[in-house]
Coordinates of C-alpha atoms and ligand atoms in Angstrom, one line a residue:
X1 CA 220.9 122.0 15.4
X2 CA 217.4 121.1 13.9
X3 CA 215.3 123.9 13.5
X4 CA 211.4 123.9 14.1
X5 CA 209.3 125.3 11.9
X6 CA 206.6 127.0 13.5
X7 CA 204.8 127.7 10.7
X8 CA 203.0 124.8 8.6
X9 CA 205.1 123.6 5.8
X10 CA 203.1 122.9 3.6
X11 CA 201.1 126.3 3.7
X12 CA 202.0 128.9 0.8
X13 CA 203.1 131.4 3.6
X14 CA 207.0 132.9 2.8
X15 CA 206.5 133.4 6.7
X16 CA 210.5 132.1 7.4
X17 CA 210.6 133.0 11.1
X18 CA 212.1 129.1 13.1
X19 CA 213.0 129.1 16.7
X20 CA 215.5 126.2 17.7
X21 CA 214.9 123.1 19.1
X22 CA 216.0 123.2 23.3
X23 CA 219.2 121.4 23.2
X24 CA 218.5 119.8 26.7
X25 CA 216.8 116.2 26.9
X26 CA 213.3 116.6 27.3
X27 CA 211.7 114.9 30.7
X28 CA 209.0 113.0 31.2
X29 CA 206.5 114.8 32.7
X30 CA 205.1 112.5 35.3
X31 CA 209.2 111.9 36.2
X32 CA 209.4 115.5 37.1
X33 CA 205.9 116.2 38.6
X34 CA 203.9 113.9 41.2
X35 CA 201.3 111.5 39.1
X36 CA 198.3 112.8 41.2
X37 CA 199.2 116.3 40.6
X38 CA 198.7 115.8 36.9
X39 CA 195.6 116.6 34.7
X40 CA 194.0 113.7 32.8
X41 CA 192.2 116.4 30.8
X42 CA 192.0 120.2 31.0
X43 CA 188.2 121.6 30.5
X44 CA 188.8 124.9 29.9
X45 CA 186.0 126.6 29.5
X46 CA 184.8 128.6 26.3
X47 CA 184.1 131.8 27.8
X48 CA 184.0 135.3 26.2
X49 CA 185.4 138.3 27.9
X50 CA 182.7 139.5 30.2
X51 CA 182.3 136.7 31.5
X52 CA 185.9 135.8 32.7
X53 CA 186.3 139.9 33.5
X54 CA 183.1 139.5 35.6
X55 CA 183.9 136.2 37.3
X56 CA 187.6 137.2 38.3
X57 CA 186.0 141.1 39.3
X58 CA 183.2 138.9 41.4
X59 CA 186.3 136.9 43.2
X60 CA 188.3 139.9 44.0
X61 CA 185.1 141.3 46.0
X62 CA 184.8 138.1 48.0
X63 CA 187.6 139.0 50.4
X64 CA 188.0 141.4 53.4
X65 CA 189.9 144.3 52.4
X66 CA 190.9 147.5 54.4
X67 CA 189.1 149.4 51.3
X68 CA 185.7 148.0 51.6
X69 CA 185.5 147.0 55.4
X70 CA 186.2 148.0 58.5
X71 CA 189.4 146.1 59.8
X72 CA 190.1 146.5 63.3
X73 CA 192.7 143.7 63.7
X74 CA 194.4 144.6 66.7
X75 CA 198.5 145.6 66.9
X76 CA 198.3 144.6 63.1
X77 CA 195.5 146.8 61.7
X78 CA 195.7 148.4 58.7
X79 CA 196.6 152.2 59.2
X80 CA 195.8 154.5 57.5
X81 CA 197.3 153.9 53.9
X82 CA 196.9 157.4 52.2
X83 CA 196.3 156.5 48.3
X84 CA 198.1 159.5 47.4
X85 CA 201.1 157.6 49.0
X86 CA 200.9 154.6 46.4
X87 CA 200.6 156.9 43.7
X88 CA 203.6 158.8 44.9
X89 CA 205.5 155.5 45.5
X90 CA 204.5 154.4 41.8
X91 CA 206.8 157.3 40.3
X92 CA 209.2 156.2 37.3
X93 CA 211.6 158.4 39.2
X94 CA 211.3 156.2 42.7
X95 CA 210.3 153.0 40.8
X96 CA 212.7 152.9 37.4
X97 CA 215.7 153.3 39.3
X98 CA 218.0 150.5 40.4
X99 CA 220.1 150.0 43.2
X100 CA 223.2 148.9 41.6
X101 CA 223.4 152.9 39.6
X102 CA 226.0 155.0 40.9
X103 CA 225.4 156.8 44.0
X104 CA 225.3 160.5 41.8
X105 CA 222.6 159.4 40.0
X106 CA 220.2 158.3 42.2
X107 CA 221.3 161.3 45.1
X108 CA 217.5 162.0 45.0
X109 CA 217.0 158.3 46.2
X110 CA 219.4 158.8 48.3
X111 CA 218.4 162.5 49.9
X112 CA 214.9 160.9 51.0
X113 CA 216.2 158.1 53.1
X114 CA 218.7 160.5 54.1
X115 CA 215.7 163.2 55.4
X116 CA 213.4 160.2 56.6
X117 CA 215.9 159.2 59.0
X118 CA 216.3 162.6 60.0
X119 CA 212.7 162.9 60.1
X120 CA 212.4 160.0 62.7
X121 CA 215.4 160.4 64.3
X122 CA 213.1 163.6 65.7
X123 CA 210.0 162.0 66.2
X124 CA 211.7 159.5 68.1
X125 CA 214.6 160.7 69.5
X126 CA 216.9 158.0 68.0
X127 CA 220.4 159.2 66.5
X128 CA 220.0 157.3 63.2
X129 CA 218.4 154.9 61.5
X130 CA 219.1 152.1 59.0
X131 CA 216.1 150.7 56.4
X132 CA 218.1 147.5 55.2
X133 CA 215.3 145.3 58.1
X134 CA 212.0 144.6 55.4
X135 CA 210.0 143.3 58.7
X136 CA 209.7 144.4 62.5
X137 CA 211.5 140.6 62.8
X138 CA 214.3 141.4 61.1
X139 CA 214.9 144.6 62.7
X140 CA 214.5 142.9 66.4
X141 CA 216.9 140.6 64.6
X142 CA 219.5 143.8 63.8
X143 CA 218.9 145.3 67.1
X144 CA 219.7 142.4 69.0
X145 CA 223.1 141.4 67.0
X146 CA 224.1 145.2 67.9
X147 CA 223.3 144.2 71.2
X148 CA 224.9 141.1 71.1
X149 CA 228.2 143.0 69.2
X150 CA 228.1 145.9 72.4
X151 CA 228.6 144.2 74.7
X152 CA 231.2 141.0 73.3
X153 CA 233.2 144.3 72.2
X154 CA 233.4 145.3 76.2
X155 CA 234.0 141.9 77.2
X156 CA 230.6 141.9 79.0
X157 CA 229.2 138.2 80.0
X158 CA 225.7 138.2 79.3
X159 CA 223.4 135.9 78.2
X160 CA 220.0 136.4 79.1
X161 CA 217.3 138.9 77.8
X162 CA 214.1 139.2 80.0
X163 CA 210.6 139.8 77.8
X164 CA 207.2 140.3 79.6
X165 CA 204.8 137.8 79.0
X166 CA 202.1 140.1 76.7
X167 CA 205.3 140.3 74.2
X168 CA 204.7 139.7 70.5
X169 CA 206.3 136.3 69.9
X170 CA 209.2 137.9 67.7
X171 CA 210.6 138.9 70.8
X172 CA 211.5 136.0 72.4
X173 CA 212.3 134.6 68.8
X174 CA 214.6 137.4 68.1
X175 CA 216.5 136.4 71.7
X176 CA 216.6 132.7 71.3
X177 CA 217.9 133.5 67.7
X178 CA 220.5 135.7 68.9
X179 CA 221.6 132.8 71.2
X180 CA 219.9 134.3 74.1
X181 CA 217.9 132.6 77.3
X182 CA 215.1 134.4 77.2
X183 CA 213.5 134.8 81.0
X184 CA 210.1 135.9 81.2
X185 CA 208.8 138.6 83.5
X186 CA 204.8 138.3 84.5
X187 CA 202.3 141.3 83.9
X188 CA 200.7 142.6 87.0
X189 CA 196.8 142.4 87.2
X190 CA 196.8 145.6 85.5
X191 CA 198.8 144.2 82.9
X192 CA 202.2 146.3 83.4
X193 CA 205.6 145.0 83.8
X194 CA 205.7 143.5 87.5
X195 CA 208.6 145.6 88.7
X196 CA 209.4 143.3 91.9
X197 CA 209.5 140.7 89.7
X198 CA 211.5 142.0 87.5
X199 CA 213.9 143.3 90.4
X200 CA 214.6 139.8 91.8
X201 CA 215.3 138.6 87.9
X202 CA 218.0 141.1 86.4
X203 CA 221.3 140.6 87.0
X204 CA 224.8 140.8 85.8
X205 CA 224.3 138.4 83.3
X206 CA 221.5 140.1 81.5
X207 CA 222.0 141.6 77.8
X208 CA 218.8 143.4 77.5
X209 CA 215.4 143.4 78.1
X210 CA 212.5 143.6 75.1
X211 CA 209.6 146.8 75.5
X212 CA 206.6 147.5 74.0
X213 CA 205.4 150.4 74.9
X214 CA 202.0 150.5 74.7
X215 CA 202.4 147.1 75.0
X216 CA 200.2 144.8 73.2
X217 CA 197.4 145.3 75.7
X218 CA 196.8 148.9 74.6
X219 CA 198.5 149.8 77.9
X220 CA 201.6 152.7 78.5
X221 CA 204.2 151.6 80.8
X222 CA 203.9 154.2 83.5
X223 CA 207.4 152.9 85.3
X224 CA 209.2 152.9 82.3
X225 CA 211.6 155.2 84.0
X226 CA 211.7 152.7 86.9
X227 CA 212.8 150.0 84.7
X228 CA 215.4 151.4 82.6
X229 CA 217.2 152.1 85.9
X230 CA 217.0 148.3 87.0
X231 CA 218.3 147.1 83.4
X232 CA 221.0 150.0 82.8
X233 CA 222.4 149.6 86.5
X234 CA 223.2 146.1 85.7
X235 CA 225.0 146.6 82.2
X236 CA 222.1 145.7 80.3
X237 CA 220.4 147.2 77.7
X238 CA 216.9 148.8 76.4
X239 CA 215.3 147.7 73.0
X240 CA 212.4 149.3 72.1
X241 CA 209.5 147.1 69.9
X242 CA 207.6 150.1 68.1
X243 CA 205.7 148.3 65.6
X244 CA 202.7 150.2 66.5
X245 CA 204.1 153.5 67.3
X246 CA 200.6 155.4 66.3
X247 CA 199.5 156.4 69.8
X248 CA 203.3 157.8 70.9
X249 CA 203.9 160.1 67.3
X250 CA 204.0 163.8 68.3
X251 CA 203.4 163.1 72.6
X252 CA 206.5 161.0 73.8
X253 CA 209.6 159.0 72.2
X254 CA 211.6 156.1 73.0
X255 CA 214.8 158.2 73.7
X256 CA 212.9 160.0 76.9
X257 CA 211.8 156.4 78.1
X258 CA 215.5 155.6 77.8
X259 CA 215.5 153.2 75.1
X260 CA 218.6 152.2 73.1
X261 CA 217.7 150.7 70.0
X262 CA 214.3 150.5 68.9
X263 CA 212.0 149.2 65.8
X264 CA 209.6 150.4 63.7
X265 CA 207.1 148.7 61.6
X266 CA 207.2 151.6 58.2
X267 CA 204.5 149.0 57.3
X268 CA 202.0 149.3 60.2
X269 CA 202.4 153.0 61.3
X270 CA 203.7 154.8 58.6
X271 CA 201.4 154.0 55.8
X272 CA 202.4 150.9 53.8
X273 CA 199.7 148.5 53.1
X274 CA 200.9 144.7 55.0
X275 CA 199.1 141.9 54.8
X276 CA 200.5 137.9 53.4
X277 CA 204.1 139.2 54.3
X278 CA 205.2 141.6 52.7
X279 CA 207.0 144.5 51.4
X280 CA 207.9 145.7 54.6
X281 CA 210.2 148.1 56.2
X282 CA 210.9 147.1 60.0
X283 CA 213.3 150.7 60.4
X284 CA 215.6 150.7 63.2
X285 CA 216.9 153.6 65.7
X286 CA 219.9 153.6 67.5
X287 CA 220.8 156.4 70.1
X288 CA 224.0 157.3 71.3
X289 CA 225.2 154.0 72.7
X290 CA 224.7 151.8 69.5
X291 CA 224.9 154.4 66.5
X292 CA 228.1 152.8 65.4
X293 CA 226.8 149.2 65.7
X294 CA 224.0 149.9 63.0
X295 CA 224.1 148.0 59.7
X296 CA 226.5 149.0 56.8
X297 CA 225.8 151.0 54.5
X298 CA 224.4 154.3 56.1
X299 CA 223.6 157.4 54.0
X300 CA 225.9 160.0 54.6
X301 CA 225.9 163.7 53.5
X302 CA 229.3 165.5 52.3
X303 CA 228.8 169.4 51.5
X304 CA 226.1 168.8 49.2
X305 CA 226.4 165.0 47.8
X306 CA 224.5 161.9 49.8
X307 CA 227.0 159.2 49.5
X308 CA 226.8 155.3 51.2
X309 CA 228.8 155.5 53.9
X310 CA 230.7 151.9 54.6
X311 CA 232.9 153.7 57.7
X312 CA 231.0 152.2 60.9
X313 CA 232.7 151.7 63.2
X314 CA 231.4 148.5 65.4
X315 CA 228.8 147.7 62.2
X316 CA 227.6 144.5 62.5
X317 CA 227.6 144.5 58.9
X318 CA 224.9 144.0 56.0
X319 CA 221.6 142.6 56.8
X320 CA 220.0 142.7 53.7
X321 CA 221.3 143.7 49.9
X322 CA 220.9 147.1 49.2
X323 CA 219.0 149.5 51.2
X324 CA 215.6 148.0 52.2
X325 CA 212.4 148.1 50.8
X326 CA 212.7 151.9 48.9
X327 CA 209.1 152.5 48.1
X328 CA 207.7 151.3 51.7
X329 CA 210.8 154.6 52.0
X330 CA 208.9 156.8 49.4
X331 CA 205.3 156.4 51.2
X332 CA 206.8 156.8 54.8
X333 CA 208.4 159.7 54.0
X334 CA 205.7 160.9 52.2
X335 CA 203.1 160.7 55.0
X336 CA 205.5 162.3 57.5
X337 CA 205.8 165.4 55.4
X338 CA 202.2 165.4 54.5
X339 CA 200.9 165.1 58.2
X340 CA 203.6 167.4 59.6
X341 CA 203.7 168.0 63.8
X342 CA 200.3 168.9 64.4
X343 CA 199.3 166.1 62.1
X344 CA 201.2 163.4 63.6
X345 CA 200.3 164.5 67.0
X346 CA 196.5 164.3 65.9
X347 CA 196.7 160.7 64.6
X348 CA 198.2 159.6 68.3
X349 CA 195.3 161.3 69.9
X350 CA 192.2 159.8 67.5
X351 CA 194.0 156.2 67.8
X352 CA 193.8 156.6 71.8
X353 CA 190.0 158.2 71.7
X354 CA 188.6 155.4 69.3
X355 CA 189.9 152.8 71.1
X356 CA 188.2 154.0 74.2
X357 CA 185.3 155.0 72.7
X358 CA 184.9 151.4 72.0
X359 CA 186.1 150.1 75.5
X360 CA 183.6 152.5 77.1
X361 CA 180.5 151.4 75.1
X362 CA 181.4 148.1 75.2
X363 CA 182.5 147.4 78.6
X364 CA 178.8 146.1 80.0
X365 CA 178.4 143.7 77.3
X366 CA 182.3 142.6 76.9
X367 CA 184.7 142.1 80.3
X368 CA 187.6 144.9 79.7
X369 CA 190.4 142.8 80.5
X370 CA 192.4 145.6 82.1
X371 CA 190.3 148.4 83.0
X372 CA 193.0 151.6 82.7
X373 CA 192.8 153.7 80.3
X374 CA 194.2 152.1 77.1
X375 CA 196.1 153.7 73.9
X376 CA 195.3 152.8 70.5
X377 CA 194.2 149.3 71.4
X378 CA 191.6 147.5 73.8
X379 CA 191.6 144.1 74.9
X380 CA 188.1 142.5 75.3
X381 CA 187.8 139.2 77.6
X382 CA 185.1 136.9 75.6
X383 CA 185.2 135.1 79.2
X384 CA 181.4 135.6 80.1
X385 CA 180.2 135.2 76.7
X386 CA 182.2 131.5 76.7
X387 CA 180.6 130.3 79.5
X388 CA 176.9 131.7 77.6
X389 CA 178.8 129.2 74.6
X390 CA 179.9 131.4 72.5
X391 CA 184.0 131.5 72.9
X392 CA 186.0 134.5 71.0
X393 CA 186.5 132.5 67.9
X394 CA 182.5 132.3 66.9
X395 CA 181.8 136.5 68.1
X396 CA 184.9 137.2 65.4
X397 CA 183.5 134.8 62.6
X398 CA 179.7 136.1 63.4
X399 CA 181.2 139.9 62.9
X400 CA 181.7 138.9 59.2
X401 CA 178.3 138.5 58.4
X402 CA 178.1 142.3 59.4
X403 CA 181.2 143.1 56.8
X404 CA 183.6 143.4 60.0
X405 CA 186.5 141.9 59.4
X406 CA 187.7 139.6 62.8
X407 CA 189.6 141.2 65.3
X408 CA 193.0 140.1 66.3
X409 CA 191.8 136.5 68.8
X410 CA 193.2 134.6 71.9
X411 CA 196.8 137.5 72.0
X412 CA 198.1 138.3 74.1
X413 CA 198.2 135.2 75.1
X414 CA 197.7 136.1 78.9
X415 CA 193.8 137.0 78.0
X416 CA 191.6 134.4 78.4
X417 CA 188.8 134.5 75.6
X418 CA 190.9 137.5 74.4
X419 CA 189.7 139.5 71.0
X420 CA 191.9 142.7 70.6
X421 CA 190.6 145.6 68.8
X422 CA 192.6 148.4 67.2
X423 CA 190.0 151.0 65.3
X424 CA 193.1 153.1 64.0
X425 CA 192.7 156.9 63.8
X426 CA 191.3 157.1 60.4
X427 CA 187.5 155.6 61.3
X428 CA 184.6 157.7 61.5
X429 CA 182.5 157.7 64.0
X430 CA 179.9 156.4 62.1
X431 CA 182.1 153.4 61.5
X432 CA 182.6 152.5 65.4
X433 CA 179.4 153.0 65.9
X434 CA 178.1 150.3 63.4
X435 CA 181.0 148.0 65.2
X436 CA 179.7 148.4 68.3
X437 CA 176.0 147.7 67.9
X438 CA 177.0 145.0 66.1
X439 CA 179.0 143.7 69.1
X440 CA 176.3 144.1 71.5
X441 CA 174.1 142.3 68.7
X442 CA 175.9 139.4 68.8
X443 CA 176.1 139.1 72.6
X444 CA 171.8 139.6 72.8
X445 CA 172.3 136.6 69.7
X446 CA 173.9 134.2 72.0
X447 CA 171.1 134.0 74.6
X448 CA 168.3 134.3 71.6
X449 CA 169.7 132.3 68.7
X450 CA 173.2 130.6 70.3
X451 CA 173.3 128.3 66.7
X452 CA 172.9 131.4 64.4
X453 CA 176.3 132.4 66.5
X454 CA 178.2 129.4 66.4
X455 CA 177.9 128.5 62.7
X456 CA 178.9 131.9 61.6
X457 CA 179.6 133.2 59.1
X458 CA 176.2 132.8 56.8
X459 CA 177.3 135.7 54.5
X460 CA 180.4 134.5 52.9
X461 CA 181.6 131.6 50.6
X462 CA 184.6 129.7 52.5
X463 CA 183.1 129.1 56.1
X464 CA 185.1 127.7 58.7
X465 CA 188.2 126.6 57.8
X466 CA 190.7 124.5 59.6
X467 CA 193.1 126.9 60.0
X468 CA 196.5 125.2 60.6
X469 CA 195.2 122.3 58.1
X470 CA 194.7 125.0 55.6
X471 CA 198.4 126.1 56.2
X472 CA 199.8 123.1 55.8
X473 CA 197.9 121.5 53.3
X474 CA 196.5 124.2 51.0
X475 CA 194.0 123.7 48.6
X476 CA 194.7 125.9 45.6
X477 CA 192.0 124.9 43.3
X478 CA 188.7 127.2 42.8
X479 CA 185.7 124.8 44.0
X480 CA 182.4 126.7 43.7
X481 CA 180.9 126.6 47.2
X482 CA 178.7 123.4 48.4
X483 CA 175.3 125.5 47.8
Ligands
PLP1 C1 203.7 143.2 63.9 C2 204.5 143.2 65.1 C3 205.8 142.7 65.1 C4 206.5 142.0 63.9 O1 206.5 142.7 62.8 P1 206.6 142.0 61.4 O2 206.8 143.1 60.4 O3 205.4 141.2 61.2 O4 207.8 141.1 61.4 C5 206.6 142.8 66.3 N1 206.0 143.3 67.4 C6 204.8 143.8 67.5 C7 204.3 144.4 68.7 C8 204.0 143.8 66.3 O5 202.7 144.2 66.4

């Protein structure tokens, strides 16, 4: 093979270091990569190192962050993510470790999953718990095949699964994936679960329904009693979405409302930082009727010595390699231990307080759309402030130019004008506050200066965006703003 010489030849250097030539046929470039992706020439500009460390430090402060604004982005707010937690999680003992090493050397890995399955088996009530799900999805996904697995094991002919219609859209994906019909069952006006409705709907042929509780309007269930009866008396079964389980730690549990199998997003409630998809930890609970269906491996103790236990029984089998996301693990576990009862309990009750803090000094400027006493979440109505002309869409983009980051807009889906706001436990007073004068702001705006309103935000480089263009189509280079 020819070498190449990548020092000069002809220079005096006794430098003999040669790398080979690639022994594959070299392509053409403009063969391999589209003609109008390629470069004609490359500028690059002659910069010293302040000036590239200040442009790329000025870029990384031009986006929302949960560590320099407030963030209340309903059902997926940022929790509280303790930085203790990522420092913990960034241990060579939890991060140089690889799954692959045999079981007695990582037993430490091993013990923690063990203990944080213990740990929310009593928060929640659940038997155990399996950490191979990396999203809320894919653990709807593992509930429902265990589902699914129940009841083809007891020959039971099922093949519906009934979701109300303030779900999170996983849910109905989850069923249809699962090969499912998925039947909807309507909210009352006080956006509960309509219990006649749901009467007339379950029958034999019904494999489960789908709860959130709260549900994505903030709201408890209060007949959640009620409707486990009508699902279990037909055969079918409870699964629990708890991707926002802040408002329930430490007061009630799935187990009590009679759930199942249930979800939890590690990543929402328990600490992880989420945001563009990923690493995520979607854990998953099963109680007496589905423990054996749970995913493969499960971490089993023997005298002393965690070990991965293959031996269960109805296992639907592996849903992922390995065990999960570990460090999303570390930090959960982590937080639990930190917090302790009294801790946990605390969070649920600051969750429910700010949230109606806001509802109740909001409600005369914003419509409530159901006025009951909500949980961590409230759902505003933008209905009123539409027909003034401003919809949802231009309050959430005006609340940038006051360093609020936009609320969650139009979900549920069953709230006209809807902008859902989830101030988390962790904000001070001080921090509400400031939202909520600069909510009311923005309505006095749209009588006074309606434009001002609808061509926010001012503050910010990228304005309005087409949002499912930008998806689709996304523009990767860096183009200094029009201005
Ligand atoms: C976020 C969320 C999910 C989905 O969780 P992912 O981790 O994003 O897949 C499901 N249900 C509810 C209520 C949620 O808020």
């Amino acid at each position: 093979m020819e070498k190449l010489q990548i020092f000069d030849k002809n220079s005096n250097s006794k430098n003999t270091n040669y790398i080979n030539q690639p022994d594959t046929p070299l392509a053409e470039l403009d063969k391999v990569i589209p003609k109008s992706c390629l470069r004609e020439n490359l500028p690059l500009p002659n910069l010293g190192e302040l000036e590239v460390i200040r442009h790329y430090t000025s870029l990384s402060s031009s986006n929302f962050s949960v560590d320099s604004n407030f963030y209340p982005l309903g059902s997926c707010t940022m929790k509280y993510n303790p930085k203790l937690n990522e420092y913990l999680a960034s241990l060579a003992g939890f991060t140089d470790i690889h799954p692959y090493q045999n079981a007695d050397c990582i037993q430490g890995a091993l013990e923690l999953i063990y203990n944080l399955s213990q740990a929310l088996s009593v928060i929640t009530g659940m038997k155990r718990f399996t950490f191979q799900p990396s999203s809320g999805a894919q653990g709807e996904l593992a509930g429902l095949l265990m589902i699914r697995k129940f009841h083809r094991i007891n020959n039971n002919q099922k093949t519906k699964v009934i979701i109300p219609d303030s779900a999170h859209g996983t849910n109905p994906a989850t069923a249809s994936m699962c090969g499912y019909q998925v039947l909807t069952v309507e909210s009352t006006k006080d956006g509960l679960v309509n219990i006649n409705r749901l009467k007339e709907i379950v029958d034999d042929k019904v494999a489960a329904i789908m709860l959130t509780n709260p549900n994505t309007l903030g709201l408890f269930e209060e007949n959640i009693l009620e409707i486990r009866d009508i699902v279990h008396k037909k055969g079918g079964l409870l699964y629990y979405d708890g991707a926002n389980f802040n408002p329930l730690l430490g007061v009630t549990n799935p187990s009590l409302m009679g759930f199942d199998v249930i979800h939890l997003n590690l990543h929402k409630t328990f600490s992880t930082p989420h945001g563009c998809g990923g690493p995520g930890a979607g854990a998953v609970g099963a109680g007496d009727t589905l423990e054996d269906f749970l995913p493969f491996p499960l971490i089993d103790k023997r005298g002393d010595k965690f070990y991965l236990n293959y031996q269960v029984k109805n296992s639907i089998g592996r849903l992922k390699g390995f065990y999960g996301n570990f460090l999303v693990l570390v930090r959960a576990y982590a937080y639990i231990l930190r917090l302790g009862e009294q801790g946990l309990l605390r969070v649920a009750q600051v969750s429910t307080l700010n949230a109606n803090y806001i509802k109740e000094k909001l409600k005369n400027q914003y419509e409530v759309a159901y006025p009951k006493r909500c949980l961590h979440e409230v759902v505003f109505s933008c209905q009123k402030q539409k027909e003034r002309g401003a919809s949802s869409l231009d309050i959430a983009k005006r609340l940038i130019d006051f360093g609020i980051h936009p609320p969650t807009m139009y979900f549920p889906l069953i709230v006209a004008e809807a902008l859902m706001i989830e101030p988390t436990e962790t904000e001070s007073k001080q921090a509400l506050d400031y939202f909520i004068k600069a909510m009311r702001d923005i309505d006095k705006e749209i009588d006074q200066d309606l434009a001002k309103v609808k061509t926010a935000p001012h503050s910010v480089s990228v304005k309005r965006i087409d949002e499912v263009k930008a998806a689709r189509f996304p523009n990767l280079k860096w183009e200094k703003s029009g201005d």
